[in-house]
CSV table of C-alpha atoms in Angstrom, one decimal:
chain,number,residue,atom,x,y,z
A,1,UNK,CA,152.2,-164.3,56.1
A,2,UNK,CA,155.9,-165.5,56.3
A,3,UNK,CA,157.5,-161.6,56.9
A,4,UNK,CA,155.0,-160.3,59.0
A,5,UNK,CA,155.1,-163.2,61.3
A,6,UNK,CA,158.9,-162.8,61.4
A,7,UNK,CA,158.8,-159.0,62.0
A,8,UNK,CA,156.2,-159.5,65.0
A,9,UNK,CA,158.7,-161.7,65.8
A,10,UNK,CA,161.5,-159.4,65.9
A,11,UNK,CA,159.6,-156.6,68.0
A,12,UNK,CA,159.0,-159.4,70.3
A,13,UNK,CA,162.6,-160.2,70.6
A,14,UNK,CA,163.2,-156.6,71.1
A,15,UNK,CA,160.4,-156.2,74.2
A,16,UNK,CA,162.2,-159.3,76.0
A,17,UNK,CA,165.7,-157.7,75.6
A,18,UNK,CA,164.2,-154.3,76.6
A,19,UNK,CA,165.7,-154.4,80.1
A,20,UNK,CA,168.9,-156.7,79.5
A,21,UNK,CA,171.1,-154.6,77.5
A,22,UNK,CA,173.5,-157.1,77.8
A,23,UNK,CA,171.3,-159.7,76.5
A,24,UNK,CA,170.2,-157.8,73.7
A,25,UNK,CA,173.8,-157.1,72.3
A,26,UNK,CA,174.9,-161.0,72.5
A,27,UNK,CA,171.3,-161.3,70.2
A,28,UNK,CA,172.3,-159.1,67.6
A,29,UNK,CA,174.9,-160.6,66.1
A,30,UNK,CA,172.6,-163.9,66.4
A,31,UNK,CA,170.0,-161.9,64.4
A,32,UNK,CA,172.5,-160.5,61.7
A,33,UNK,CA,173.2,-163.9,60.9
A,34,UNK,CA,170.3,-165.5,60.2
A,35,UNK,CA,169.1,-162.5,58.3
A,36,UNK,CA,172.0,-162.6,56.2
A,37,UNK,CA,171.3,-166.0,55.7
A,38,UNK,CA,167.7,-165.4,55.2
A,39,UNK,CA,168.3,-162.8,52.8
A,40,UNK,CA,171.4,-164.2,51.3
A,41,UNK,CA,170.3,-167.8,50.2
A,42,UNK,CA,166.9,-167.3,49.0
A,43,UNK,CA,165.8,-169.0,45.8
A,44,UNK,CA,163.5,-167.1,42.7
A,45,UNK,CA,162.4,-164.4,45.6
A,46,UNK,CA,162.4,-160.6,44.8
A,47,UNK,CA,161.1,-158.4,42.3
A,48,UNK,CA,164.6,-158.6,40.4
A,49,UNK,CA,165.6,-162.3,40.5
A,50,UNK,CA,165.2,-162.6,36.7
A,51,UNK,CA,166.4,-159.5,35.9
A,52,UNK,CA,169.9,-159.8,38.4
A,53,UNK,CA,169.9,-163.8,36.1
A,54,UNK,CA,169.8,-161.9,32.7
A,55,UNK,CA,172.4,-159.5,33.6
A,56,UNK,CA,174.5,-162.0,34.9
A,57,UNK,CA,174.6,-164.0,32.1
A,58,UNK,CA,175.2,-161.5,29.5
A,59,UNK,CA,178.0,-160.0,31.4
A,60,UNK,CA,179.7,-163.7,31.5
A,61,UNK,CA,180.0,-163.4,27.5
A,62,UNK,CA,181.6,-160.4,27.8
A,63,UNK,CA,184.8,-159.8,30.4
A,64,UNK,CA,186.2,-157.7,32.3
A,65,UNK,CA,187.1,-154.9,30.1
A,66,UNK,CA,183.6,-154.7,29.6
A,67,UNK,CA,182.8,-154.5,33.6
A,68,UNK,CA,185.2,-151.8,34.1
A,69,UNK,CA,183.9,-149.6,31.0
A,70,UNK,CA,180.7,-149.6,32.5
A,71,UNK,CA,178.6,-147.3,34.3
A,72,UNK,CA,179.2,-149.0,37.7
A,73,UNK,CA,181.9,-150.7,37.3
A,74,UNK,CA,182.9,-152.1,40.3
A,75,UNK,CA,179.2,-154.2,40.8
A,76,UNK,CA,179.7,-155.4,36.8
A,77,UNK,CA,183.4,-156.2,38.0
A,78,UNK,CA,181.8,-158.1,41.1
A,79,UNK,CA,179.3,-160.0,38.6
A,80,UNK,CA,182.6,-161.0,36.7
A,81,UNK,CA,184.5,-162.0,39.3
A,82,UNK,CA,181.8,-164.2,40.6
A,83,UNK,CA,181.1,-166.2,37.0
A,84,UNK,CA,184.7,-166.5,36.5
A,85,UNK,CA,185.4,-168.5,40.0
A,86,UNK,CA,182.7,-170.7,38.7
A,87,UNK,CA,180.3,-169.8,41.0
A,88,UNK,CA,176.0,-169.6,39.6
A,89,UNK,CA,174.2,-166.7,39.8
A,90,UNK,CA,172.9,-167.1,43.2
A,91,UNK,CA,176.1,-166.7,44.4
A,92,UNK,CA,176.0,-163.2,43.2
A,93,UNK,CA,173.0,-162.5,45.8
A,94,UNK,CA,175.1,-164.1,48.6
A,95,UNK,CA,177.8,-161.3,47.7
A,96,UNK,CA,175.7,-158.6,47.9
A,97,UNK,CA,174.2,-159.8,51.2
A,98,UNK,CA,177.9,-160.3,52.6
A,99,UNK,CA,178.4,-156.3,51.7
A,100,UNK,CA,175.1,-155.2,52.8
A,101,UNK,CA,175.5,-156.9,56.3
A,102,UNK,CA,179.0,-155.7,56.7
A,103,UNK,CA,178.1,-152.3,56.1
A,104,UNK,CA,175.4,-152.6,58.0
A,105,UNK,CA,177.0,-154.2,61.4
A,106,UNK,CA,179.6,-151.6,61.2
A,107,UNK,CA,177.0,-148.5,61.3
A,108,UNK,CA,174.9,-150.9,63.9
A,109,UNK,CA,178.5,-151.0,66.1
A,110,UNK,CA,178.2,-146.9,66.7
A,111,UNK,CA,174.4,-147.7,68.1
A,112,UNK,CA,173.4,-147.9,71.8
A,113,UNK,CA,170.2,-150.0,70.4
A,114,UNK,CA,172.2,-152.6,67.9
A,115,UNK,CA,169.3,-154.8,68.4
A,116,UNK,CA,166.4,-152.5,67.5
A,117,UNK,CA,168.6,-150.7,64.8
A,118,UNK,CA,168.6,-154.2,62.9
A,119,UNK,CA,165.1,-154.4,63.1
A,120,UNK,CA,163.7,-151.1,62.1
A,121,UNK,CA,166.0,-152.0,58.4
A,122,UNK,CA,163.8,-155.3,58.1
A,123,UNK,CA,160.1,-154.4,56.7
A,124,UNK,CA,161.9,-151.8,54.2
A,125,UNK,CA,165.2,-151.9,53.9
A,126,UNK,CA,166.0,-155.9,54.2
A,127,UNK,CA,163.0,-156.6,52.8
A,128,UNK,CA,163.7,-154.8,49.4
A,129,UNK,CA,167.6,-154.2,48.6
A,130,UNK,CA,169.2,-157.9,49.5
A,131,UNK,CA,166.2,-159.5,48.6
A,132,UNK,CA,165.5,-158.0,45.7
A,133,UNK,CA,167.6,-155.3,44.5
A,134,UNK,CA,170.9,-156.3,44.7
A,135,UNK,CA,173.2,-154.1,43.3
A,136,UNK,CA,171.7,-151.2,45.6
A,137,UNK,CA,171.7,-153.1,48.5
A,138,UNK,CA,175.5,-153.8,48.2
A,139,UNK,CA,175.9,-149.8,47.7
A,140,UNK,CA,173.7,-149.2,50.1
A,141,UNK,CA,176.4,-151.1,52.6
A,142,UNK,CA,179.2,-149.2,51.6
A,143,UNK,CA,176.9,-145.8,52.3
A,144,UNK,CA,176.8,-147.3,56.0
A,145,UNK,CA,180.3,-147.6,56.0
A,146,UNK,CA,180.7,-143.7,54.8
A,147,UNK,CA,178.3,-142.5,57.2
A,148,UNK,CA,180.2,-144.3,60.4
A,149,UNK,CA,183.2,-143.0,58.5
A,150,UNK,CA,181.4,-139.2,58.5
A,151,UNK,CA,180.9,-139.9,62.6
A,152,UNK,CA,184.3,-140.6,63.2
A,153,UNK,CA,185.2,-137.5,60.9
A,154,UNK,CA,187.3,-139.6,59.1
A,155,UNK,CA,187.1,-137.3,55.4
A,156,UNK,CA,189.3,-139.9,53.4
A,157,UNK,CA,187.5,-143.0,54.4
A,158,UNK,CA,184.2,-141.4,54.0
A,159,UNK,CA,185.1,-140.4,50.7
A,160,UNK,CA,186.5,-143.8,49.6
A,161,UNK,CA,183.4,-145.2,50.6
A,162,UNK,CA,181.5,-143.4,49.1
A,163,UNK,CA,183.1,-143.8,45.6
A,164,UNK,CA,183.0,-147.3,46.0
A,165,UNK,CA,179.2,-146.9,46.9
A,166,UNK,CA,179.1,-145.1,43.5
A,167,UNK,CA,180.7,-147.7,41.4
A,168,UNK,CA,178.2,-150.2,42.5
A,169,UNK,CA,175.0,-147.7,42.3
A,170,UNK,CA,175.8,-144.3,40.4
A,171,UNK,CA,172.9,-143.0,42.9
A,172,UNK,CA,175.3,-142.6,45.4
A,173,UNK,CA,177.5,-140.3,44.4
A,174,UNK,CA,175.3,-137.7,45.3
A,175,UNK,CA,176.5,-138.3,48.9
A,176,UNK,CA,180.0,-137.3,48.1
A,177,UNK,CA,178.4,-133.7,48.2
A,178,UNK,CA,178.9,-134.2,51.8
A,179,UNK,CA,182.6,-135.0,51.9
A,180,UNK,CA,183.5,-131.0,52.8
A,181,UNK,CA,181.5,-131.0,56.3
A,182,UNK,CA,183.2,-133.9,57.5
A,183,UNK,CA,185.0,-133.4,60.8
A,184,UNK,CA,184.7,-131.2,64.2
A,185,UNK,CA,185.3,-127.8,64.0
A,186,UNK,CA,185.1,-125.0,61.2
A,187,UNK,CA,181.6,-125.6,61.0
A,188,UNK,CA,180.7,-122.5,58.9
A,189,UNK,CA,184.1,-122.6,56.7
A,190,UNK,CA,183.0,-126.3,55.2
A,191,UNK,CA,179.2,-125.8,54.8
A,192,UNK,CA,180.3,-122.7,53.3
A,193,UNK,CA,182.9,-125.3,51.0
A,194,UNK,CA,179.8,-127.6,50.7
A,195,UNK,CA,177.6,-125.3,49.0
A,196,UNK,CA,180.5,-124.0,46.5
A,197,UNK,CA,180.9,-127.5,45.7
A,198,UNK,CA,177.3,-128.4,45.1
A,199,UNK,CA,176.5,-125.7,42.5
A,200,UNK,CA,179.6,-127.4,40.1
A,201,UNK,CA,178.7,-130.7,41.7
A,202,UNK,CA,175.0,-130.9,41.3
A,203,UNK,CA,175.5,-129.8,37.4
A,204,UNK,CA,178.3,-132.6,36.8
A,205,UNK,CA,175.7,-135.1,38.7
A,206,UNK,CA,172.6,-133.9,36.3
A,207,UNK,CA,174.6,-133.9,33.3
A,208,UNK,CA,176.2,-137.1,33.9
A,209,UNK,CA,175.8,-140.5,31.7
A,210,UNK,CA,173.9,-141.9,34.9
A,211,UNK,CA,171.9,-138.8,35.8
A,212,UNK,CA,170.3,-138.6,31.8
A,213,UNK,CA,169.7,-142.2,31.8
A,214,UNK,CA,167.9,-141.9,34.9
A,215,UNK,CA,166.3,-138.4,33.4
A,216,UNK,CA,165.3,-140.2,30.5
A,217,UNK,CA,163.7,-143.3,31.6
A,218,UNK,CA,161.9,-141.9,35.0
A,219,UNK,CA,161.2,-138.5,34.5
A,220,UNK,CA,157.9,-138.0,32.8
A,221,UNK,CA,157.6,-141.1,31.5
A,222,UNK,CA,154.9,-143.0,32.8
A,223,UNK,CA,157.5,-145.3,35.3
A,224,UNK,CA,156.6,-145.1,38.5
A,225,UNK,CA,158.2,-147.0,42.1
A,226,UNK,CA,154.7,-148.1,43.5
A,227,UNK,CA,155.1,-147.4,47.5
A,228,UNK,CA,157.8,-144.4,47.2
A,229,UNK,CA,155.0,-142.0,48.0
A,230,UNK,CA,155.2,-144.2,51.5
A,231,UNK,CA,158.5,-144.8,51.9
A,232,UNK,CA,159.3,-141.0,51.0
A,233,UNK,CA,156.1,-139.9,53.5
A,234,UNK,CA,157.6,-141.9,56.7
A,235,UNK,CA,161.1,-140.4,56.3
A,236,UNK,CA,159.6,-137.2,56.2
A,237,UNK,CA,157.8,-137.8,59.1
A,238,UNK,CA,161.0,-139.1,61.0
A,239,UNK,CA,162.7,-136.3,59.7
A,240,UNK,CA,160.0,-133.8,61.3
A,241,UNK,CA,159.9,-135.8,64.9
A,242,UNK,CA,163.9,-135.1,65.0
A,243,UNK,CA,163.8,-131.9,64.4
A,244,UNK,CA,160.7,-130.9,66.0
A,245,UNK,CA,160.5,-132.9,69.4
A,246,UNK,CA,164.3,-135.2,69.1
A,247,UNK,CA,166.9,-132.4,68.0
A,248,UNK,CA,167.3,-130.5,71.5
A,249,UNK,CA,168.0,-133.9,73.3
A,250,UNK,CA,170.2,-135.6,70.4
A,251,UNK,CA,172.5,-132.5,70.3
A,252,UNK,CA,173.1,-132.6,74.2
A,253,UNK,CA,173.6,-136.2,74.2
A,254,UNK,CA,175.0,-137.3,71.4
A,255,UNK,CA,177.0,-134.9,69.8
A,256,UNK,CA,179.4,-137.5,67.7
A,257,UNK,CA,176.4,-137.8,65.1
A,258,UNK,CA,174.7,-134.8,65.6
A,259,UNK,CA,175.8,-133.3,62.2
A,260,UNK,CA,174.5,-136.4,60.0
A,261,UNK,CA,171.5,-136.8,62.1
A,262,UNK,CA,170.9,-133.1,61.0
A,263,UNK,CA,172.1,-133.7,57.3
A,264,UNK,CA,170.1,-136.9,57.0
A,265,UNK,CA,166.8,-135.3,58.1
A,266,UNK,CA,167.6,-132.6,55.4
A,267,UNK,CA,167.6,-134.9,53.0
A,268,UNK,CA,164.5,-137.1,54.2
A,269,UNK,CA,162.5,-134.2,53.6
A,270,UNK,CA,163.9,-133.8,50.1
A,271,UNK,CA,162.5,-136.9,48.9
A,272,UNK,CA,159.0,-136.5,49.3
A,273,UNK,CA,158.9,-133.1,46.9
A,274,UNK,CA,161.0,-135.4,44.5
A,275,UNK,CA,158.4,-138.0,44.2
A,276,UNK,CA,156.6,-135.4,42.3
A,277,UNK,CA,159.3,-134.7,39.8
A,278,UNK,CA,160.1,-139.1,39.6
A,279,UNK,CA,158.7,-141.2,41.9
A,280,UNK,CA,161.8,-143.9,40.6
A,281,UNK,CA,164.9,-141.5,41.8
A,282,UNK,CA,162.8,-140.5,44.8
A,283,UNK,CA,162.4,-143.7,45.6
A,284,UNK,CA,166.2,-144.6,44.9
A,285,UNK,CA,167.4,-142.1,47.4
A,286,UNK,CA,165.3,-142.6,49.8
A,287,UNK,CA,166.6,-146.3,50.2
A,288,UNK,CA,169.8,-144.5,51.0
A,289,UNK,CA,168.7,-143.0,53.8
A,290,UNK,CA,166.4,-145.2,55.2
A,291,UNK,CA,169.9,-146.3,57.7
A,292,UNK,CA,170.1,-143.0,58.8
A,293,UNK,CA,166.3,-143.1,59.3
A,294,UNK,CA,166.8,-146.5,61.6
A,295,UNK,CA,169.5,-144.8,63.3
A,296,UNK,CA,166.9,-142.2,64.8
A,297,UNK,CA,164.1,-144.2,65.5
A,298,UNK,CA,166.5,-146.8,67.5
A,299,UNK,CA,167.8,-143.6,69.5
A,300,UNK,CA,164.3,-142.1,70.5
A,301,UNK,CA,164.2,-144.1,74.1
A,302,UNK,CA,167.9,-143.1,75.1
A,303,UNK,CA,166.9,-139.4,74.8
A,304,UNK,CA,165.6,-139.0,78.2
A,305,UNK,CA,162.0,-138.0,77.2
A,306,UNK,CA,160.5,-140.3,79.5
A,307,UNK,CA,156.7,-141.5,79.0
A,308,UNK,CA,156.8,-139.4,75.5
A,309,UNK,CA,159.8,-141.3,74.1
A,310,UNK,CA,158.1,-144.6,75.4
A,311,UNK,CA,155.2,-144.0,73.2
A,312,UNK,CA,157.1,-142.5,70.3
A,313,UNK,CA,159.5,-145.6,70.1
A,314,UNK,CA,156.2,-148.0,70.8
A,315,UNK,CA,154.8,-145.9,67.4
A,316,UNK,CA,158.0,-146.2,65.2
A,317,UNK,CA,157.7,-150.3,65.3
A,318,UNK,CA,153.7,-150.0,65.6
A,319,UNK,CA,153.5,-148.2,62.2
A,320,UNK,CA,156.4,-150.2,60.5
A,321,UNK,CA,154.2,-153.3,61.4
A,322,UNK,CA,151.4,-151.6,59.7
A,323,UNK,CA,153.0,-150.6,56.5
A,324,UNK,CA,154.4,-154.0,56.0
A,325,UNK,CA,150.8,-155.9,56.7
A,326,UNK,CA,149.3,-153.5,54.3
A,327,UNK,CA,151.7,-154.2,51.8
A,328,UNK,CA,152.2,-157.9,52.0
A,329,UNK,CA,148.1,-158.5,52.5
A,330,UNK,CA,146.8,-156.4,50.1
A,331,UNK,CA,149.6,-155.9,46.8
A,332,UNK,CA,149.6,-158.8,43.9
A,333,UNK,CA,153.2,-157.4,43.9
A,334,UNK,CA,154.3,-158.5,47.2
A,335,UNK,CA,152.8,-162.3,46.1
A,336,UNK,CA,154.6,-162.5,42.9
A,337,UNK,CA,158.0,-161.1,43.8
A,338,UNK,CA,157.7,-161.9,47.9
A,339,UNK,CA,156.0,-165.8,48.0
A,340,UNK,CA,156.4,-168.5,48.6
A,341,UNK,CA,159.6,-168.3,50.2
A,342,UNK,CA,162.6,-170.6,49.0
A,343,UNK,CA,166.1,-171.2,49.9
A,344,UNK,CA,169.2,-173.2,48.0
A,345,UNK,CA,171.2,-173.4,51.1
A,346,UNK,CA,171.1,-177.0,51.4
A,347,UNK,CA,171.6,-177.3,47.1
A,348,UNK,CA,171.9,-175.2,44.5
A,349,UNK,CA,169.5,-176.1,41.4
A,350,UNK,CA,171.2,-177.3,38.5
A,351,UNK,CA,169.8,-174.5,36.4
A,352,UNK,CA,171.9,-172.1,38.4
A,353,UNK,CA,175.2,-174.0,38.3
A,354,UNK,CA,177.7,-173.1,35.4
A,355,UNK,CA,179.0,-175.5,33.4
A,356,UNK,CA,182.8,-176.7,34.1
């Protein structure tokens, strides 16, 4: 199988780099590359290719005006932009790679591990938003963006991002809940701020266009995300190694991201309760975080744990590997949307090309 070979590959590549940091960094951008490329130029693979093609082509007969009244606006904008330069429909996927990377590479530049950051996002995160769904994936890279933004306590840029993140995928404006504890000091003034804002927030969320769409076609309806149960099960568990066995460590080393790492974990461990209310929006936010996830996994062998954080960071790869051959052996889903694979980099199918 095409993906699992690749991802044994990866961890591979990670065990030779192990003890050449230097080596490992001039890999990386090596690696973001050619799974940009990968990802990027692929032909009728995903779960969503025919569904990304209808979309396209109906928002071509309609214009701009149309793109910006939307729901997300800036993504039907994108879609816009991308028929009128006279580009097909796969170039669409190419665009949404370009963002995903980006965002991605920028969060990947505040890692000591850029290498093994990159590869924790393959089985799960590469894997299903720029290979299949697109229009999350490119939020999903503005969300990196916000959260190296939140680092840097940069409140405007996070904030940007994370509007922009919205506009492509209304699921993430529930991350611009967090825009009040970003910074250093006043800790207790700005969670304090945080939790005045949710109350109005949360209800303007819920009772938002977006929110009873989502309401409405996920929530006790019979439409379920088959593997969120998993995906929401691992970032809880993440979620409970950093705070039972990583937190101590993180906060005395790496104090720059303490507050997200804390923030994210919080929210990992919301998702799996959610699946029980909509396994769809549980599934949707958890995608979000699955960075954040990546980030603490990639950290665990810088902690200082010794033997303990060998085995735990030997574990994190181990049961990615697992989930992935599981999942590509055994679902008919993973054949239909996943094989064979296909690429149009060396030419675009005349099906795909717009007329002149």
């Amino acid at each position: 199988m095409i993906y699992v070979a690749i991802f044994l590959a990866l961890i591979a590549l990670r065990l030779a780099t192990a003890r050449h940091p230097r080596l490992r960094d001039q890999t990386y951008p090596i690696l973001l590359a050619t799974l940009f490329v990968f990802a990027a130029f692929r032909l009728e693979v995903g779960c969503d290719w025919n569904g990304y093609y209808r979309h396209f082509l109906i928002q071509l007969d309609l214009g701009f005006t149309d793109a910006l009244n939307n729901r997300e606006p800036i993504w039907w904008a994108l879609v816009q932009l991308i028929g009128q330069l006279g580009l097909g429909y796969p170039w669409l996927n190419v665009a949404s790679a370009a963002i995903f990377f980006a965002g991605v590479h920028v969060l990947a530049r505040q890692q000591l591990d850029r290498l093994g950051f990159l590869i924790l996002l393959f089985p799960v995160l590469t894997l299903n938003m720029p290979m299949s769904g697109i229009r999350q994936a490119a939020s999903i890279g503005m969300m990196c963006m916000a959260f190296a933004a939140f680092n840097q306590g940069r409140t405007v840029r996070f904030t940007i991002h994370t509007l922009i993140a919205t506009g492509i995928h209304a699921g993430a404006g529930v991350f611009l809940l967090m825009a009040p504890l970003v910074g250093r000091g006043w800790i207790k003034a700005r969670v304090f701020s945080s939790l005045v804002l949710a109350v109005p927030g949360v209800f303007l969320l819920a009772s938002g266009d977006s929110a009873q769409l989502a309401i409405s076609r996920y929530v006790n309806t019979g439409v379920d995300a088959h593997g969120a149960l998993y995906r929401a099960g691992l970032l809880a568990l993440t979620a409970a190694l950093f705070f039972i066995i990583l937190r101590p460590a993180w906060h005395a080393r790496f104090g720059f991201d303490y507050r997200l790492s804390v923030l994210g974990g919080l929210l990992m461990l919301a998702t799996l309760p959610l699946v029980g209310v909509s396994s769809v929006i549980a599934d949707r936010i958890a995608y979000f975080l699955v960075p954040l996830q990546a980030v603490v996994l990639a950290r665990i062998p810088y902690l200082g744990l010794g033997t303990a954080g060998a085995i735990l960071s030997a574990a994190s790869y181990a049961v990615l590997l697992v989930m992935l051959a599981v999942w590509a052996i055994y679902s008919t889903h993973f054949h239909y949307c996943y094989l064979p694979y296909d690429t149009w980099l060396f030419a675009l199918p005349e099906i795909y090309q717009l007329p002149n």
